[in-house]
XYZ file of N, CA and C in Angstrom:
453
model
N -15.403 4.599 -10.042
C -14.814 5.455 -10.579
C -13.705 5.433 -11.599
N -13.137 6.466 -12.233
C -12.389 6.401 -13.274
C -10.799 7.034 -12.625
N -9.987 5.782 -12.888
C -8.724 5.716 -12.517
C -8.231 7.273 -12.647
N -7.319 8.153 -12.139
C -6.802 9.410 -12.323
C -5.332 8.970 -12.130
N -4.456 9.022 -13.037
C -2.893 8.995 -12.737
C -2.173 10.212 -12.333
N -1.756 10.426 -11.306
C -1.453 11.600 -10.528
C 0.292 11.314 -10.032
N 1.220 12.052 -9.922
C 2.018 12.033 -9.834
C 2.085 12.006 -7.893
N 3.307 11.839 -7.409
C 3.399 11.581 -5.752
C 2.845 13.008 -5.119
N 3.417 14.153 -5.923
C 3.604 15.485 -5.562
C 1.999 15.487 -5.677
N 1.169 15.599 -6.757
C -0.084 15.557 -6.978
C -0.764 15.066 -6.064
N -0.613 13.869 -5.662
C -1.245 13.138 -4.572
C -1.001 13.744 -3.284
N 0.316 14.205 -2.988
C 0.192 15.088 -1.401
C -0.585 16.571 -1.762
N -0.625 16.896 -2.743
C -1.335 18.274 -2.627
C -2.842 17.865 -2.086
N -3.624 16.688 -3.032
C -5.009 16.344 -2.811
C -5.634 16.136 -1.474
N -4.188 15.211 -0.816
C -4.008 14.908 0.565
C -4.101 16.443 1.613
N -3.213 16.606 1.444
C -2.919 18.091 2.494
C -4.409 19.157 2.113
N -4.694 18.709 1.042
C -6.074 19.894 0.835
C -7.284 19.464 1.754
N -7.223 17.994 1.813
C -8.713 17.464 2.395
C -8.449 17.535 3.526
N -6.883 17.175 4.334
C -6.665 17.408 5.762
C -6.890 19.011 6.446
N -6.763 19.666 5.428
C -6.840 21.198 5.643
C -8.286 21.597 5.967
N -8.900 20.926 4.956
C -10.781 21.260 4.828
C -11.166 20.895 6.047
N -10.567 19.453 6.166
C -11.386 18.633 7.344
C -11.010 19.522 8.886
N -10.049 20.170 8.711
C -9.348 20.805 9.836
C -9.954 22.485 10.187
N -10.123 23.043 9.040
C -10.473 24.673 9.115
C -11.865 24.821 8.199
N -12.235 24.003 7.252
C -13.530 24.165 6.621
C -13.145 24.654 5.440
N -11.938 25.051 5.010
C -11.598 25.471 3.757
C -10.215 25.498 3.645
N -9.885 26.156 2.374
C -8.440 25.897 2.401
C -8.170 26.955 1.294
N -6.928 27.657 1.698
C -6.245 28.739 0.561
C -4.894 28.161 0.579
N -4.270 28.913 -0.663
C -2.915 28.706 -1.181
C -2.037 28.668 -0.022
N -1.771 29.699 1.115
C -0.633 29.853 1.992
C -0.988 28.697 3.101
N -2.207 28.378 3.135
C -2.277 26.643 3.871
C -1.637 25.808 3.013
N -1.848 25.334 2.222
C -1.388 24.412 1.294
C 0.371 24.841 1.189
N 0.644 25.346 0.761
C 2.056 25.821 0.794
C 3.091 25.502 2.101
N 2.018 26.169 3.577
C 2.771 25.763 4.493
C 2.857 24.328 4.778
N 1.826 23.557 4.810
C 1.705 22.542 4.993
C 2.564 21.373 4.387
N 2.698 21.812 2.774
C 3.731 20.967 2.192
C 4.890 21.439 1.997
N 5.249 22.727 2.567
C 6.936 23.394 2.726
C 6.915 23.604 1.260
N 6.172 24.316 0.605
C 6.594 24.651 -0.899
C 6.174 26.132 -0.820
N 6.853 27.075 -1.395
C 6.043 28.385 -1.988
C 5.124 28.478 -2.836
N 4.451 29.733 -2.233
C 3.103 29.792 -2.756
C 2.827 29.258 -3.963
N 3.802 30.214 -5.105
C 4.244 29.976 -6.565
C 4.147 28.762 -6.758
N 4.684 27.729 -6.395
C 5.121 26.183 -6.539
C 3.525 25.891 -6.325
N 2.679 26.225 -5.304
C 1.807 25.656 -5.045
C 0.469 26.029 -5.972
N 0.311 27.082 -6.268
C -0.350 27.704 -7.310
C -0.212 27.117 -8.545
N 0.828 26.604 -9.077
C 1.255 26.113 -10.280
C 0.770 24.382 -10.155
N 0.481 23.920 -8.983
C 0.171 22.912 -8.834
C -1.186 22.982 -8.912
N -1.879 23.839 -8.254
C -3.382 24.036 -8.074
C -4.297 24.231 -9.539
N -3.042 24.880 -10.430
C -3.895 25.166 -11.222
C -4.072 23.684 -12.469
N -3.058 22.823 -12.315
C -2.622 21.508 -13.074
C -3.938 20.928 -12.578
N -4.238 20.485 -11.308
C -5.296 19.881 -10.577
C -6.635 20.356 -10.987
N -6.498 21.789 -11.080
C -8.004 22.381 -11.555
C -8.076 22.225 -12.861
N -7.239 21.685 -13.930
C -7.592 21.568 -15.254
C -7.672 19.955 -15.331
N -7.248 18.897 -14.167
C -7.840 18.063 -14.553
C -8.844 17.858 -13.528
N -9.700 18.633 -13.399
C -11.314 18.365 -12.706
C -11.405 17.881 -11.102
N -9.960 17.872 -10.498
C -10.148 17.392 -9.094
C -10.481 18.708 -8.183
N -10.085 19.684 -8.346
C -10.685 20.676 -7.434
C -10.810 22.012 -8.573
N -11.046 23.494 -7.561
C -11.656 24.402 -8.299
C -10.672 25.303 -7.609
N -9.669 26.353 -8.442
C -9.219 27.309 -7.640
C -9.174 28.367 -8.261
N -9.784 29.662 -7.490
C -9.964 30.573 -7.675
C -8.931 31.309 -6.467
N -8.306 32.521 -7.804
C -7.324 33.364 -7.031
C -7.686 33.628 -5.924
N -8.779 34.267 -5.317
C -9.121 35.088 -4.557
C -10.095 34.356 -3.187
N -10.947 33.027 -3.900
C -11.957 32.443 -3.381
C -11.100 31.367 -2.486
N -10.238 30.643 -2.650
C -9.511 29.691 -1.828
C -9.751 28.506 -3.018
N -9.857 27.241 -2.402
C -9.465 25.902 -3.027
C -10.808 24.992 -2.774
N -11.608 24.474 -3.601
C -12.198 23.764 -3.368
C -12.109 22.018 -4.162
N -12.545 21.314 -3.191
C -12.124 19.896 -4.226
C -13.391 19.730 -4.632
N -13.661 19.126 -5.807
C -14.486 18.333 -6.925
C -14.688 17.327 -6.076
N -16.490 16.948 -6.226
C -16.412 15.488 -5.698
C -15.587 14.694 -6.246
N -15.276 14.465 -7.487
C -14.190 13.525 -8.231
C -12.553 13.938 -7.579
N -12.197 15.018 -7.354
C -11.217 15.315 -6.411
C -11.008 14.605 -4.915
N -12.403 14.910 -4.403
C -12.904 14.522 -3.343
C -12.278 12.660 -2.699
N -12.920 12.127 -3.856
C -13.127 10.660 -4.059
C -11.217 10.064 -3.962
N -10.652 11.050 -5.077
C -9.566 10.541 -5.033
C -8.674 11.089 -3.818
N -8.718 12.291 -3.241
C -8.101 12.280 -1.865
C -8.155 11.674 -0.536
N -9.981 11.141 -0.960
C -9.974 10.346 0.473
C -9.545 8.976 0.105
N -9.059 8.264 -1.187
C -8.295 6.782 -1.345
C -6.823 7.183 -0.844
N -6.524 8.609 -1.447
C -5.367 8.808 -1.079
C -4.788 8.789 0.392
N -5.856 9.372 1.184
C -5.852 9.410 2.703
C -5.891 8.044 3.566
N -6.983 7.453 3.048
C -6.843 5.801 3.565
C -5.714 5.159 3.366
N -4.860 5.177 2.264
C -4.047 4.503 1.938
C -2.729 4.720 3.230
N -2.554 6.033 3.063
C -1.786 6.581 4.389
C -2.169 6.125 5.638
N -3.238 6.276 6.302
C -3.826 5.947 7.261
C -3.240 4.616 7.177
N -3.386 3.618 6.695
C -3.504 2.286 6.725
C -2.260 1.818 7.115
N -1.375 2.184 5.999
C 0.292 1.939 6.371
C 0.614 2.923 7.838
N 0.381 4.006 8.282
C 0.545 4.560 9.428
C -0.031 3.284 10.460
N -1.146 3.128 10.466
C -1.591 2.520 11.536
C -0.671 0.938 11.391
N -0.449 0.431 10.702
C 0.242 -0.709 10.871
C 1.279 -0.991 10.927
N 2.186 0.460 10.671
C 3.879 0.460 10.873
C 3.954 0.856 12.761
N 2.755 1.787 13.547
C 2.327 1.756 14.463
C 2.182 0.781 15.569
N 1.314 -0.192 14.744
C 1.453 -1.825 15.625
C 2.472 -2.304 15.592
N 3.443 -2.194 14.712
C 4.776 -3.051 15.050
C 5.567 -2.084 15.503
N 5.453 -1.102 16.539
C 6.149 -0.398 17.200
C 7.160 0.614 16.572
N 6.554 1.032 15.363
C 7.443 2.328 14.846
C 7.107 3.310 15.721
N 7.743 4.450 16.097
C 7.626 5.418 16.579
C 6.200 6.090 15.870
N 5.281 6.744 16.582
C 4.419 7.461 15.531
C 5.162 8.491 14.686
N 5.982 9.357 15.024
C 6.727 10.509 14.034
C 7.237 9.819 13.072
N 7.786 8.599 13.218
C 8.850 7.872 12.194
C 7.533 7.162 11.136
N 6.310 6.616 11.689
C 5.230 6.024 11.071
C 4.478 6.978 10.183
N 4.617 7.881 10.797
C 3.596 9.189 9.711
C 4.680 9.807 8.484
N 5.969 9.500 8.678
C 6.964 10.274 7.667
C 6.991 8.734 6.810
N 6.997 7.782 7.477
C 7.361 6.386 6.182
C 5.816 6.255 5.626
N 5.287 6.655 6.035
C 3.497 6.254 5.323
C 3.326 7.370 4.344
N 3.962 8.191 4.836
C 4.044 9.548 3.589
C 4.669 9.118 2.133
N 5.679 8.468 2.552
C 6.461 7.870 1.414
C 5.731 6.602 0.648
N 5.794 5.623 1.418
C 5.352 4.165 1.505
C 3.934 4.362 0.444
N 3.056 5.242 0.933
C 1.823 5.202 0.178
C 1.683 5.712 -1.436
N 2.391 5.948 -1.489
C 3.092 6.542 -3.108
C 3.616 5.025 -3.927
N 4.380 4.021 -3.121
C 5.052 3.131 -4.193
C 4.247 2.124 -3.966
N 3.425 1.544 -3.116
C 2.802 0.143 -2.705
C 1.517 -0.017 -3.752
N 1.535 -1.263 -4.557
C 0.092 -1.408 -4.701
C -0.963 -1.372 -3.958
N -1.876 -1.099 -4.857
C -3.393 -1.185 -4.213
C -3.788 -2.635 -3.611
N -3.298 -3.552 -3.881
C -3.560 -4.570 -3.097
C -2.812 -5.197 -2.321
N -1.476 -4.890 -2.311
C -0.598 -4.821 -0.902
C -1.456 -3.931 0.096
N -2.237 -2.471 -0.084
C -2.203 -1.941 0.853
C -3.401 -2.478 1.111
N -4.146 -2.794 0.229
C -5.560 -3.794 0.860
C -5.493 -4.587 1.900
N -4.361 -5.779 1.775
C -3.885 -6.927 2.647
C -3.455 -6.117 4.270
N -2.440 -5.158 3.825
C -2.312 -4.677 5.061
C -3.553 -3.819 5.897
N -4.266 -3.504 5.179
C -5.517 -2.900 5.878
C -6.183 -3.970 6.756
N -6.405 -4.849 5.500
C -7.060 -6.564 6.328
C -6.282 -6.808 7.565
N -4.758 -6.901 7.472
C -4.194 -7.025 8.725
C -4.265 -6.472 9.812
N -4.326 -5.113 9.224
C -4.658 -3.614 10.694
C -5.915 -4.493 11.495
N -6.957 -4.719 10.463
C -8.223 -5.131 11.032
C -8.347 -6.305 11.690
N -8.114 -7.028 11.281
C -7.535 -8.313 12.086
C -6.750 -8.443 13.457
N -5.509 -7.614 13.704
C -5.081 -7.376 14.803
C -5.890 -6.618 15.794
N -6.233 -5.718 15.371
C -7.367 -4.842 16.280
C -8.533 -5.738 16.742
N -9.359 -6.472 15.810
C -10.426 -7.102 16.039
C -9.919 -8.863 16.882
N -8.624 -8.975 17.008
C -8.329 -10.399 17.386
C -8.569 -10.779 18.823
N -9.151 -11.744 19.230
C -9.282 -12.132 20.544
C -7.436 -12.114 21.457
N -7.243 -11.555 22.365
C -6.104 -11.377 23.330
C -5.574 -10.091 22.797
N -6.126 -9.138 21.982
C -5.667 -7.930 22.057
C -5.889 -7.160 22.761
N -4.985 -6.435 23.299
C -3.736 -6.063 22.963
C -2.446 -6.892 23.283
N -3.129 -7.927 24.357
C -1.979 -9.053 25.373
C -0.922 -9.240 24.244
N -1.183 -9.721 23.001
C -0.045 -10.327 22.309
C 0.660 -9.181 21.307
N 0.369 -7.718 21.378
C 0.709 -6.967 21.150
C 1.953 -6.327 22.120
N 1.352 -6.723 23.394
C 2.626 -6.377 24.390
C 3.575 -7.226 24.608
N 3.565 -8.738 24.352
C 4.437 -9.698 24.138
C 5.512 -9.241 22.763
N 4.767 -9.063 21.771
C 5.925 -8.195 20.996
C 6.158 -7.078 21.145
N 5.853 -6.191 21.864
C 6.919 -5.405 22.629
C 7.722 -5.791 23.363
N 7.264 -6.434 24.091
C 8.775 -7.149 24.930
C 9.768 -7.656 24.273
N 9.244 -8.331 23.021
C 10.315 -9.130 22.453
C 11.280 -8.361 21.614
N 10.232 -7.187 21.217
C 11.158 -5.745 20.470
C 12.344 -5.350 21.560
N 11.797 -5.450 22.745
C 12.963 -5.003 23.819
C 14.077 -5.663 24.104
N 13.572 -7.105 24.461
C 14.697 -8.478 24.953
C 15.096 -9.254 23.817
N 14.266 -9.487 22.558
C 14.623 -10.106 21.398
C 14.271 -11.816 21.825
N 13.578 -11.766 23.089
C 13.047 -13.198 23.990
C 11.263 -12.681 23.638
N 10.824 -14.212 23.777
C 9.146 -14.440 23.626
C 9.069 -14.452 25.273
N 7.991 -14.055 25.578
C 7.091 -14.027 27.053
C 6.685 -15.400 26.890
N 7.140 -15.771 28.086
C 6.359 -17.506 28.337
C 5.609 -17.692 29.510
N 4.941 -18.426 29.420
C 3.759 -18.208 30.493
C 4.103 -19.073 31.775
N 3.649 -18.710 32.723
C 4.145 -19.385 33.893
C 6.057 -19.323 34.369
N 6.534 -18.498 33.676
C 7.963 -18.381 33.954
C 8.344 -17.138 34.172
């Protein structure tokens, strides 16, 4: 896939459109503006830019459709987000905070860093003793002490 350089805002739009389409089977300007907390006029401006880059098709009354290229880019963005959020939740960051922080971090971490975080998440979830040692970590977070066997 040819690398597409996008702003954080453009990435947020693609990810939002992907999520909306997966939930509702279609996306309209009002859906996107609502999810991203922007005015419809601002959403239209960005949609036109993304249309011009060949990442989506925006037609005033027909809604928004990701192109195959746009869907691939949006999927990569979503996977980055999900990996970071899953990692933060594994280390006991509350879900709402993990979601917010993943939204920020996904744009700033190097792809190799995200790849390694993904490997760590998969390692943790497939490790023998999972989730017992995570429970030990939870206790450590609460008390500052390690769980000792037999005590």
